[in-house]
């Protein structure tokens, strides 16, 4: 499978969308204070926030994916009437779920890094308020794409994710974490 | 004893392993010349498979281990044909 195809594979949709949204929200909550206070972002800030987002997203997604996959294996053991627990994890399925969890976490981490990059870069090259507004629109766009994939309401999903972004920006502005 | 034909009752979870993975594992076993996998029953979370295997000198333990290594479960050996040639099962008269 080509590298680009991994990102459009429906099996990794959650990792891609959640990774980007998580990255944008992380970027906003960590750096909103710095962006909107007037001092703006720097390349060093972008790298620091991007790295923090990338590592935490990798860890969180790996643990979540792997725990879910191992739980699925335990359920399958029960359905297959296996007496010994943990048996399926010693088969090829164990390696498979580990590899899949690592791939999913890597995709989410990369998307998280890109997501965190967006608001900070836009805030650096554009007037901060315009950069943040474009970031909100980006979040809304992601919500619309997400709604299309499961035939949900585009307005509801787009609006809800944008509202979440605005809320976290407000919180980030007051916390002023990297200020 | 030369085992020429085996019929296994194999169960697997619906999601994985795929039947192709099981087929690949059987194909890699020594002595296997041909085999057939058929879905016997579909449950809410499991799939019951009939796996028929033919060859000149099948290695029972190797095949069971290969199938189970994919994550499927061999529930039983249903039929075995062995000897210098394969005979078809005879029907009982009563």
PDB file of C-alpha atoms in Angstrom:
ATOM      1  CA  UNK A   1       0.000   0.000   0.000  1.00  0.00           C
ATOM      2  CA  UNK A   2       1.329   3.455  -0.925  1.00  0.00           C
ATOM      3  CA  UNK A   3       2.008   5.906   1.895  1.00  0.00           C
ATOM      4  CA  UNK A   4      -0.652   8.377   0.692  1.00  0.00           C
ATOM      5  CA  UNK A   5      -3.253   5.623   0.434  1.00  0.00           C
ATOM      6  CA  UNK A   6      -2.907   4.913   4.158  1.00  0.00           C
ATOM      7  CA  UNK A   7      -4.377   8.347   4.920  1.00  0.00           C
ATOM      8  CA  UNK A   8      -7.482   7.842   2.752  1.00  0.00           C
ATOM      9  CA  UNK A   9      -8.041   4.238   3.849  1.00  0.00           C
ATOM     10  CA  UNK A  10     -11.468   4.164   5.597  1.00  0.00           C
ATOM     11  CA  UNK A  11      -9.966   1.971   8.357  1.00  0.00           C
ATOM     12  CA  UNK A  12      -7.758   4.913   9.386  1.00  0.00           C
ATOM     13  CA  UNK A  13     -10.427   7.610   9.116  1.00  0.00           C
ATOM     14  CA  UNK A  14     -10.682   7.937  12.901  1.00  0.00           C
ATOM     15  CA  UNK A  15      -6.908   8.308  13.243  1.00  0.00           C
ATOM     16  CA  UNK A  16      -6.715  10.963  10.514  1.00  0.00           C
ATOM     17  CA  UNK A  17      -9.709  13.061  11.596  1.00  0.00           C
ATOM     18  CA  UNK A  18      -9.196  12.698  15.342  1.00  0.00           C
ATOM     19  CA  UNK A  19      -5.462  13.318  14.915  1.00  0.00           C
ATOM     20  CA  UNK A  20      -5.998  16.570  13.007  1.00  0.00           C
ATOM     21  CA  UNK A  21      -8.765  17.804  15.327  1.00  0.00           C
ATOM     22  CA  UNK A  22      -6.709  16.859  18.384  1.00  0.00           C
ATOM     23  CA  UNK A  23      -3.677  18.657  16.934  1.00  0.00           C
ATOM     24  CA  UNK A  24      -5.616  21.849  16.150  1.00  0.00           C
ATOM     25  CA  UNK A  25      -7.254  21.889  19.572  1.00  0.00           C
ATOM     26  CA  UNK A  26      -3.916  21.261  21.289  1.00  0.00           C
ATOM     27  CA  UNK A  27      -2.358  24.058  19.290  1.00  0.00           C
ATOM     28  CA  UNK A  28      -5.184  26.420  20.194  1.00  0.00           C
ATOM     29  CA  UNK A  29      -5.283  25.646  23.911  1.00  0.00           C
ATOM     30  CA  UNK A  30      -1.512  25.777  24.291  1.00  0.00           C
ATOM     31  CA  UNK A  31      -0.768  28.826  22.199  1.00  0.00           C
ATOM     32  CA  UNK A  32      -3.964  30.906  21.951  1.00  0.00           C
ATOM     33  CA  UNK A  33      -2.677  33.244  24.661  1.00  0.00           C
ATOM     34  CA  UNK A  34       0.604  33.788  22.861  1.00  0.00           C
ATOM     35  CA  UNK A  35      -1.090  34.215  19.452  1.00  0.00           C
ATOM     36  CA  UNK A  36      -3.768  36.662  20.550  1.00  0.00           C
ATOM     37  CA  UNK A  37      -1.697  38.618  23.062  1.00  0.00           C
ATOM     38  CA  UNK A  38       0.137  40.182  20.151  1.00  0.00           C
ATOM     39  CA  UNK A  39       3.559  38.583  20.468  1.00  0.00           C
ATOM     40  CA  UNK A  40       2.573  35.952  17.896  1.00  0.00           C
ATOM     41  CA  UNK A  41       4.077  32.542  17.163  1.00  0.00           C
ATOM     42  CA  UNK A  42       7.640  31.656  16.240  1.00  0.00           C
ATOM     43  CA  UNK A  43       9.115  28.651  14.480  1.00  0.00           C
ATOM     44  CA  UNK A  44      10.461  27.428  17.839  1.00  0.00           C
ATOM     45  CA  UNK A  45       6.971  27.591  19.359  1.00  0.00           C
ATOM     46  CA  UNK A  46       5.531  25.710  16.371  1.00  0.00           C
ATOM     47  CA  UNK A  47       8.156  22.967  16.754  1.00  0.00           C
ATOM     48  CA  UNK A  48       7.646  22.696  20.534  1.00  0.00           C
ATOM     49  CA  UNK A  49       3.829  22.552  20.358  1.00  0.00           C
ATOM     50  CA  UNK A  50       3.977  20.216  17.339  1.00  0.00           C
ATOM     51  CA  UNK A  51       6.358  17.827  19.128  1.00  0.00           C
ATOM     52  CA  UNK A  52       4.283  17.840  22.331  1.00  0.00           C
ATOM     53  CA  UNK A  53       1.112  17.142  20.341  1.00  0.00           C
ATOM     54  CA  UNK A  54       2.764  14.452  18.207  1.00  0.00           C
ATOM     55  CA  UNK A  55       4.149  12.506  21.171  1.00  0.00           C
ATOM     56  CA  UNK A  56       1.039  12.691  23.336  1.00  0.00           C
ATOM     57  CA  UNK A  57      -1.237  11.779  20.402  1.00  0.00           C
ATOM     58  CA  UNK A  58       0.971   8.780  19.553  1.00  0.00           C
ATOM     59  CA  UNK A  59       0.918   7.521  23.131  1.00  0.00           C
ATOM     60  CA  UNK A  60      -2.821   8.055  23.669  1.00  0.00           C
ATOM     61  CA  UNK A  61      -3.838   6.493  20.340  1.00  0.00           C
ATOM     62  CA  UNK A  62      -1.498   3.531  20.714  1.00  0.00           C
ATOM     63  CA  UNK A  63      -2.799   2.694  24.190  1.00  0.00           C
ATOM     64  CA  UNK A  64      -6.427   3.165  23.073  1.00  0.00           C
ATOM     65  CA  UNK A  65      -6.061   1.083  19.885  1.00  0.00           C
ATOM     66  CA  UNK A  66      -4.083  -1.697  21.532  1.00  0.00           C
ATOM     67  CA  UNK A  67      -6.345  -1.965  24.571  1.00  0.00           C
ATOM     68  CA  UNK A  68      -9.408  -2.093  22.273  1.00  0.00           C
ATOM     69  CA  UNK A  69      -7.818  -4.725  20.016  1.00  0.00           C
ATOM     70  CA  UNK A  70      -6.782  -6.923  22.954  1.00  0.00           C
ATOM     71  CA  UNK A  71     -10.295  -6.630  24.382  1.00  0.00           C
ATOM     72  CA  UNK A  72     -11.671  -7.763  21.008  1.00  0.00           C
ATOM     73  CA  UNK A  73      -9.327 -10.770  21.104  1.00  0.00           C
ATOM     74  CA  UNK A  74     -10.532 -11.704  24.593  1.00  0.00           C
ATOM     75  CA  UNK A  75     -14.144 -11.482  23.376  1.00  0.00           C
ATOM     76  CA  UNK A  76     -13.268 -13.683  20.398  1.00  0.00           C
ATOM     77  CA  UNK A  77     -11.660 -16.216  22.777  1.00  0.00           C
ATOM     78  CA  UNK A  78     -14.898 -16.371  24.721  1.00  0.00           C
ATOM     79  CA  UNK A  79     -16.935 -16.851  21.541  1.00  0.00           C
ATOM     80  CA  UNK A  80     -14.572 -19.593  20.364  1.00  0.00           C
ATOM     81  CA  UNK A  81     -14.866 -21.353  23.745  1.00  0.00           C
ATOM     82  CA  UNK A  82     -11.132 -21.218  24.400  1.00  0.00           C
ATOM     83  CA  UNK A  83     -10.327 -22.314  27.946  1.00  0.00           C
ATOM     84  CA  UNK A  84      -7.053 -20.406  28.277  1.00  0.00           C
ATOM     85  CA  UNK A  85      -7.175 -16.612  28.253  1.00  0.00           C
ATOM     86  CA  UNK A  86      -4.566 -14.714  26.260  1.00  0.00           C
ATOM     87  CA  UNK A  87      -4.148 -17.588  23.781  1.00  0.00           C
ATOM     88  CA  UNK A  88      -5.136 -15.581  20.704  1.00  0.00           C
ATOM     89  CA  UNK A  89      -2.610 -12.884  21.601  1.00  0.00           C
ATOM     90  CA  UNK A  90       0.160 -15.472  21.199  1.00  0.00           C
ATOM     91  CA  UNK A  91      -0.941 -16.258  17.636  1.00  0.00           C
ATOM     92  CA  UNK A  92      -0.367 -14.136  14.529  1.00  0.00           C
ATOM     93  CA  UNK A  93      -3.394 -12.095  15.585  1.00  0.00           C
ATOM     94  CA  UNK A  94      -1.375 -10.726  18.516  1.00  0.00           C
ATOM     95  CA  UNK A  95       1.340  -9.421  16.169  1.00  0.00           C
ATOM     96  CA  UNK A  96      -1.316  -8.153  13.775  1.00  0.00           C
ATOM     97  CA  UNK A  97      -3.128  -6.037  16.369  1.00  0.00           C
ATOM     98  CA  UNK A  98       0.184  -4.691  17.700  1.00  0.00           C
ATOM     99  CA  UNK A  99       1.273  -3.631  14.198  1.00  0.00           C
ATOM    100  CA  UNK A 100      -2.131  -2.133  13.416  1.00  0.00           C
ATOM    101  CA  UNK A 101      -2.101  -0.187  16.690  1.00  0.00           C
ATOM    102  CA  UNK A 102       1.369   1.170  15.933  1.00  0.00           C
ATOM    103  CA  UNK A 103       0.323   2.185  12.401  1.00  0.00           C
ATOM    104  CA  UNK A 104      -2.873   3.848  13.667  1.00  0.00           C
ATOM    105  CA  UNK A 105      -0.967   5.719  16.384  1.00  0.00           C
ATOM    106  CA  UNK A 106       1.693   6.867  13.899  1.00  0.00           C
ATOM    107  CA  UNK A 107      -0.960   8.183  11.480  1.00  0.00           C
ATOM    108  CA  UNK A 108      -2.799   9.981  14.291  1.00  0.00           C
ATOM    109  CA  UNK A 109       0.467  11.394  15.599  1.00  0.00           C
ATOM    110  CA  UNK A 110       1.486  12.718  12.169  1.00  0.00           C
ATOM    111  CA  UNK A 111      -1.968  14.219  11.635  1.00  0.00           C
ATOM    112  CA  UNK A 112      -1.844  15.702  15.149  1.00  0.00           C
ATOM    113  CA  UNK A 113       1.457  17.337  14.290  1.00  0.00           C
ATOM    114  CA  UNK A 114      -0.038  18.797  11.092  1.00  0.00           C
ATOM    115  CA  UNK A 115      -3.121  19.918  13.008  1.00  0.00           C
ATOM    116  CA  UNK A 116      -1.047  21.711  15.656  1.00  0.00           C
ATOM    117  CA  UNK A 117       1.043  23.301  12.914  1.00  0.00           C
ATOM    118  CA  UNK A 118      -2.020  24.874  11.232  1.00  0.00           C
ATOM    119  CA  UNK A 119      -3.200  27.473  13.804  1.00  0.00           C
ATOM    120  CA  UNK A 120       0.332  28.443  14.819  1.00  0.00           C
ATOM    121  CA  UNK A 121       1.619  28.816  11.265  1.00  0.00           C
ATOM    122  CA  UNK A 122      -1.479  30.746  10.200  1.00  0.00           C
ATOM    123  CA  UNK A 123      -1.142  32.916  13.301  1.00  0.00           C
ATOM    124  CA  UNK A 124       2.470  33.596  12.383  1.00  0.00           C
ATOM    125  CA  UNK A 125       2.066  34.508   8.689  1.00  0.00           C
ATOM    126  CA  UNK A 126      -1.346  36.216   8.940  1.00  0.00           C
ATOM    127  CA  UNK A 127      -2.799  38.665  11.449  1.00  0.00           C
ATOM    128  CA  UNK A 128      -3.446  36.420  14.526  1.00  0.00           C
ATOM    129  CA  UNK A 129      -7.215  36.968  14.582  1.00  0.00           C
ATOM    130  CA  UNK A 130      -7.480  36.060  10.880  1.00  0.00           C
ATOM    131  CA  UNK A 131      -5.277  33.000  11.464  1.00  0.00           C
ATOM    132  CA  UNK A 132      -7.485  31.803  14.317  1.00  0.00           C
ATOM    133  CA  UNK A 133     -10.642  32.445  12.247  1.00  0.00           C
ATOM    134  CA  UNK A 134      -9.277  30.357   9.367  1.00  0.00           C
ATOM    135  CA  UNK A 135      -8.413  27.622  11.895  1.00  0.00           C
ATOM    136  CA  UNK A 136     -12.031  27.631  13.130  1.00  0.00           C
ATOM    137  CA  UNK A 137     -13.214  27.315   9.513  1.00  0.00           C
ATOM    138  CA  UNK A 138     -10.788  24.415   9.072  1.00  0.00           C
ATOM    139  CA  UNK A 139     -12.289  22.722  12.124  1.00  0.00           C
ATOM    140  CA  UNK A 140     -15.785  23.351  10.740  1.00  0.00           C
ATOM    141  CA  UNK A 141     -14.699  21.828   7.402  1.00  0.00           C
ATOM    142  CA  UNK A 142     -13.442  18.724   9.189  1.00  0.00           C
ATOM    143  CA  UNK A 143     -16.780  18.455  10.975  1.00  0.00           C
ATOM    144  CA  UNK A 144     -18.606  18.666   7.626  1.00  0.00           C
ATOM    145  CA  UNK A 145     -16.369  15.962   6.093  1.00  0.00           C
ATOM    146  CA  UNK A 146     -16.953  13.794   9.136  1.00  0.00           C
ATOM    147  CA  UNK A 147     -20.732  14.319   8.925  1.00  0.00           C
ATOM    148  CA  UNK A 148     -20.696  13.342   5.224  1.00  0.00           C
ATOM    149  CA  UNK A 149     -18.980  10.036   5.974  1.00  0.00           C
ATOM    150  CA  UNK A 150     -21.752   8.851   8.276  1.00  0.00           C
ATOM    151  CA  UNK A 151     -24.641  10.887   6.802  1.00  0.00           C
ATOM    152  CA  UNK A 152     -24.897  13.143   9.838  1.00  0.00           C
ATOM    153  CA  UNK A 153     -25.921  16.786   9.869  1.00  0.00           C
ATOM    154  CA  UNK A 154     -23.149  18.898   8.306  1.00  0.00           C
ATOM    155  CA  UNK A 155     -24.344  22.024  10.101  1.00  0.00           C
ATOM    156  CA  UNK A 156     -24.492  20.306  13.458  1.00  0.00           C
ATOM    157  CA  UNK A 157     -21.089  18.642  13.212  1.00  0.00           C
ATOM    158  CA  UNK A 158     -19.351  21.588  11.571  1.00  0.00           C
ATOM    159  CA  UNK A 159     -20.863  23.975  14.123  1.00  0.00           C
ATOM    160  CA  UNK A 160     -20.160  21.750  17.124  1.00  0.00           C
ATOM    161  CA  UNK A 161     -16.478  21.273  16.273  1.00  0.00           C
ATOM    162  CA  UNK A 162     -16.076  24.991  15.540  1.00  0.00           C
ATOM    163  CA  UNK A 163     -17.719  25.788  18.872  1.00  0.00           C
ATOM    164  CA  UNK A 164     -15.350  23.342  20.590  1.00  0.00           C
ATOM    165  CA  UNK A 165     -12.405  25.125  18.954  1.00  0.00           C
ATOM    166  CA  UNK A 166     -13.710  28.527  20.080  1.00  0.00           C
ATOM    167  CA  UNK A 167     -14.209  27.267  23.636  1.00  0.00           C
ATOM    168  CA  UNK A 168     -10.683  25.836  23.844  1.00  0.00           C
ATOM    169  CA  UNK A 169      -9.254  29.044  22.368  1.00  0.00           C
ATOM    170  CA  UNK A 170     -11.033  30.987  25.095  1.00  0.00           C
ATOM    171  CA  UNK A 171      -9.655  28.637  27.752  1.00  0.00           C
ATOM    172  CA  UNK A 172      -6.173  28.791  26.176  1.00  0.00           C
ATOM    173  CA  UNK A 173      -6.335  32.578  26.076  1.00  0.00           C
ATOM    174  CA  UNK A 174      -6.976  32.712  29.815  1.00  0.00           C
ATOM    175  CA  UNK A 175      -4.534  29.957  30.771  1.00  0.00           C
ATOM    176  CA  UNK A 176      -1.837  31.496  28.567  1.00  0.00           C
ATOM    177  CA  UNK A 177       0.253  28.316  28.921  1.00  0.00           C
ATOM    178  CA  UNK A 178       3.238  29.209  26.719  1.00  0.00           C
ATOM    179  CA  UNK A 179       2.947  32.953  27.206  1.00  0.00           C
TER     180      UNK A 179
ATOM    181  CA  UNK B   1       1.211 -44.029   8.682  1.00  0.00           C
ATOM    182  CA  UNK B   2       0.665 -42.033   5.514  1.00  0.00           C
ATOM    183  CA  UNK B   3      -2.218 -39.628   6.012  1.00  0.00           C
ATOM    184  CA  UNK B   4      -3.880 -38.803   2.700  1.00  0.00           C
ATOM    185  CA  UNK B   5      -6.990 -36.892   3.643  1.00  0.00           C
ATOM    186  CA  UNK B   6      -8.089 -34.883   6.661  1.00  0.00           C
ATOM    187  CA  UNK B   7     -11.331 -33.102   7.460  1.00  0.00           C
ATOM    188  CA  UNK B   8     -11.201 -30.559  10.271  1.00  0.00           C
ATOM    189  CA  UNK B   9     -13.897 -28.617  12.075  1.00  0.00           C
ATOM    190  CA  UNK B  10     -12.372 -25.146  12.423  1.00  0.00           C
ATOM    191  CA  UNK B  11     -13.865 -22.105  14.166  1.00  0.00           C
ATOM    192  CA  UNK B  12     -12.740 -18.521  13.783  1.00  0.00           C
ATOM    193  CA  UNK B  13     -13.915 -15.108  14.928  1.00  0.00           C
ATOM    194  CA  UNK B  14     -15.877 -13.210  12.255  1.00  0.00           C
ATOM    195  CA  UNK B  15     -13.433 -10.337  11.962  1.00  0.00           C
ATOM    196  CA  UNK B  16     -10.141 -12.174  11.830  1.00  0.00           C
ATOM    197  CA  UNK B  17      -8.238 -14.151  10.710  1.00  0.00           C
ATOM    198  CA  UNK B  18      -9.546 -14.070   7.146  1.00  0.00           C
ATOM    199  CA  UNK B  19     -10.211 -17.360   5.354  1.00  0.00           C
ATOM    200  CA  UNK B  20      -7.399 -16.403   2.955  1.00  0.00           C
ATOM    201  CA  UNK B  21      -4.942 -16.229   5.856  1.00  0.00           C
ATOM    202  CA  UNK B  22      -5.993 -19.707   6.986  1.00  0.00           C
ATOM    203  CA  UNK B  23      -5.666 -20.962   3.396  1.00  0.00           C
ATOM    204  CA  UNK B  24      -2.169 -19.497   3.124  1.00  0.00           C
ATOM    205  CA  UNK B  25      -1.127 -21.165   6.391  1.00  0.00           C
ATOM    206  CA  UNK B  26      -2.405 -24.577   5.222  1.00  0.00           C
ATOM    207  CA  UNK B  27      -0.777 -24.131   1.823  1.00  0.00           C
ATOM    208  CA  UNK B  28       2.618 -23.664   3.482  1.00  0.00           C
ATOM    209  CA  UNK B  29       2.427 -26.998   5.332  1.00  0.00           C
ATOM    210  CA  UNK B  30       4.506 -29.880   4.005  1.00  0.00           C
ATOM    211  CA  UNK B  31       2.700 -32.629   2.123  1.00  0.00           C
ATOM    212  CA  UNK B  32      -0.383 -30.560   1.292  1.00  0.00           C
ATOM    213  CA  UNK B  33      -1.388 -30.986  -2.342  1.00  0.00           C
ATOM    214  CA  UNK B  34      -4.893 -29.595  -2.369  1.00  0.00           C
ATOM    215  CA  UNK B  35      -7.422 -28.333   0.123  1.00  0.00           C
ATOM    216  CA  UNK B  36     -10.878 -26.901   0.361  1.00  0.00           C
ATOM    217  CA  UNK B  37     -12.364 -24.539   2.929  1.00  0.00           C
ATOM    218  CA  UNK B  38     -16.117 -24.097   3.197  1.00  0.00           C
ATOM    219  CA  UNK B  39     -18.181 -22.005   5.577  1.00  0.00           C
ATOM    220  CA  UNK B  40     -20.428 -24.399   7.436  1.00  0.00           C
ATOM    221  CA  UNK B  41     -22.218 -22.048   9.801  1.00  0.00           C
ATOM    222  CA  UNK B  42     -22.274 -18.345  10.642  1.00  0.00           C
ATOM    223  CA  UNK B  43     -22.908 -17.315  14.239  1.00  0.00           C
ATOM    224  CA  UNK B  44     -23.184 -13.775  15.613  1.00  0.00           C
ATOM    225  CA  UNK B  45     -19.438 -13.566  16.254  1.00  0.00           C
ATOM    226  CA  UNK B  46     -17.939 -16.776  14.877  1.00  0.00           C
ATOM    227  CA  UNK B  47     -17.619 -18.678  11.616  1.00  0.00           C
ATOM    228  CA  UNK B  48     -17.625 -22.482  11.497  1.00  0.00           C
ATOM    229  CA  UNK B  49     -15.465 -23.872   8.689  1.00  0.00           C
ATOM    230  CA  UNK B  50     -15.044 -27.305   7.127  1.00  0.00           C
ATOM    231  CA  UNK B  51     -11.441 -27.704   6.049  1.00  0.00           C
ATOM    232  CA  UNK B  52     -10.675 -30.684   3.787  1.00  0.00           C
ATOM    233  CA  UNK B  53      -7.036 -31.366   2.965  1.00  0.00           C
ATOM    234  CA  UNK B  54      -5.480 -33.911   0.639  1.00  0.00           C
ATOM    235  CA  UNK B  55      -1.901 -34.974   0.078  1.00  0.00           C
ATOM    236  CA  UNK B  56       0.441 -37.967  -0.092  1.00  0.00           C
ATOM    237  CA  UNK B  57       1.818 -37.648   3.409  1.00  0.00           C
ATOM    238  CA  UNK B  58       0.022 -35.020   5.490  1.00  0.00           C
ATOM    239  CA  UNK B  59       1.538 -33.871   8.784  1.00  0.00           C
ATOM    240  CA  UNK B  60      -1.434 -33.612  11.147  1.00  0.00           C
ATOM    241  CA  UNK B  61       0.318 -31.745  13.973  1.00  0.00           C
ATOM    242  CA  UNK B  62       1.974 -29.274  11.618  1.00  0.00           C
ATOM    243  CA  UNK B  63      -1.360 -28.461   9.972  1.00  0.00           C
ATOM    244  CA  UNK B  64      -3.189 -28.008  13.298  1.00  0.00           C
ATOM    245  CA  UNK B  65      -0.395 -25.794  14.576  1.00  0.00           C
ATOM    246  CA  UNK B  66      -0.401 -23.704  11.357  1.00  0.00           C
ATOM    247  CA  UNK B  67      -4.170 -23.195  11.493  1.00  0.00           C
ATOM    248  CA  UNK B  68      -4.093 -22.263  15.189  1.00  0.00           C
ATOM    249  CA  UNK B  69      -1.163 -19.897  14.662  1.00  0.00           C
ATOM    250  CA  UNK B  70      -3.413 -17.766  12.423  1.00  0.00           C
ATOM    251  CA  UNK B  71      -5.795 -17.337  15.368  1.00  0.00           C
ATOM    252  CA  UNK B  72      -8.428 -19.866  14.251  1.00  0.00           C
ATOM    253  CA  UNK B  73      -9.286 -22.839  16.463  1.00  0.00           C
ATOM    254  CA  UNK B  74      -9.321 -26.492  15.407  1.00  0.00           C
ATOM    255  CA  UNK B  75     -12.299 -27.937  17.239  1.00  0.00           C
ATOM    256  CA  UNK B  76     -11.926 -31.471  15.984  1.00  0.00           C
ATOM    257  CA  UNK B  77     -10.749 -33.930  13.409  1.00  0.00           C
ATOM    258  CA  UNK B  78     -13.878 -35.153  11.668  1.00  0.00           C
ATOM    259  CA  UNK B  79     -12.459 -37.562   9.093  1.00  0.00           C
ATOM    260  CA  UNK B  80      -9.115 -39.129   8.283  1.00  0.00           C
ATOM    261  CA  UNK B  81      -8.014 -41.262   5.312  1.00  0.00           C
ATOM    262  CA  UNK B  82      -4.685 -43.024   5.504  1.00  0.00           C
ATOM    263  CA  UNK B  83      -2.752 -45.846   3.872  1.00  0.00           C
ATOM    264  CA  UNK B  84      -1.260 -46.518   0.467  1.00  0.00           C
ATOM    265  CA  UNK B  85      -4.338 -45.268  -1.351  1.00  0.00           C
ATOM    266  CA  UNK B  86      -7.433 -43.238  -0.606  1.00  0.00           C
ATOM    267  CA  UNK B  87     -10.726 -45.037  -0.214  1.00  0.00           C
ATOM    268  CA  UNK B  88     -14.131 -43.435  -0.125  1.00  0.00           C
ATOM    269  CA  UNK B  89     -16.198 -44.035   3.028  1.00  0.00           C
ATOM    270  CA  UNK B  90     -18.602 -46.975   2.772  1.00  0.00           C
ATOM    271  CA  UNK B  91     -22.212 -46.594   3.805  1.00  0.00           C
ATOM    272  CA  UNK B  92     -23.475 -48.906   6.504  1.00  0.00           C
ATOM    273  CA  UNK B  93     -26.139 -51.309   5.335  1.00  0.00           C
ATOM    274  CA  UNK B  94     -28.192 -50.989   8.524  1.00  0.00           C
TER     275      UNK B  94
END
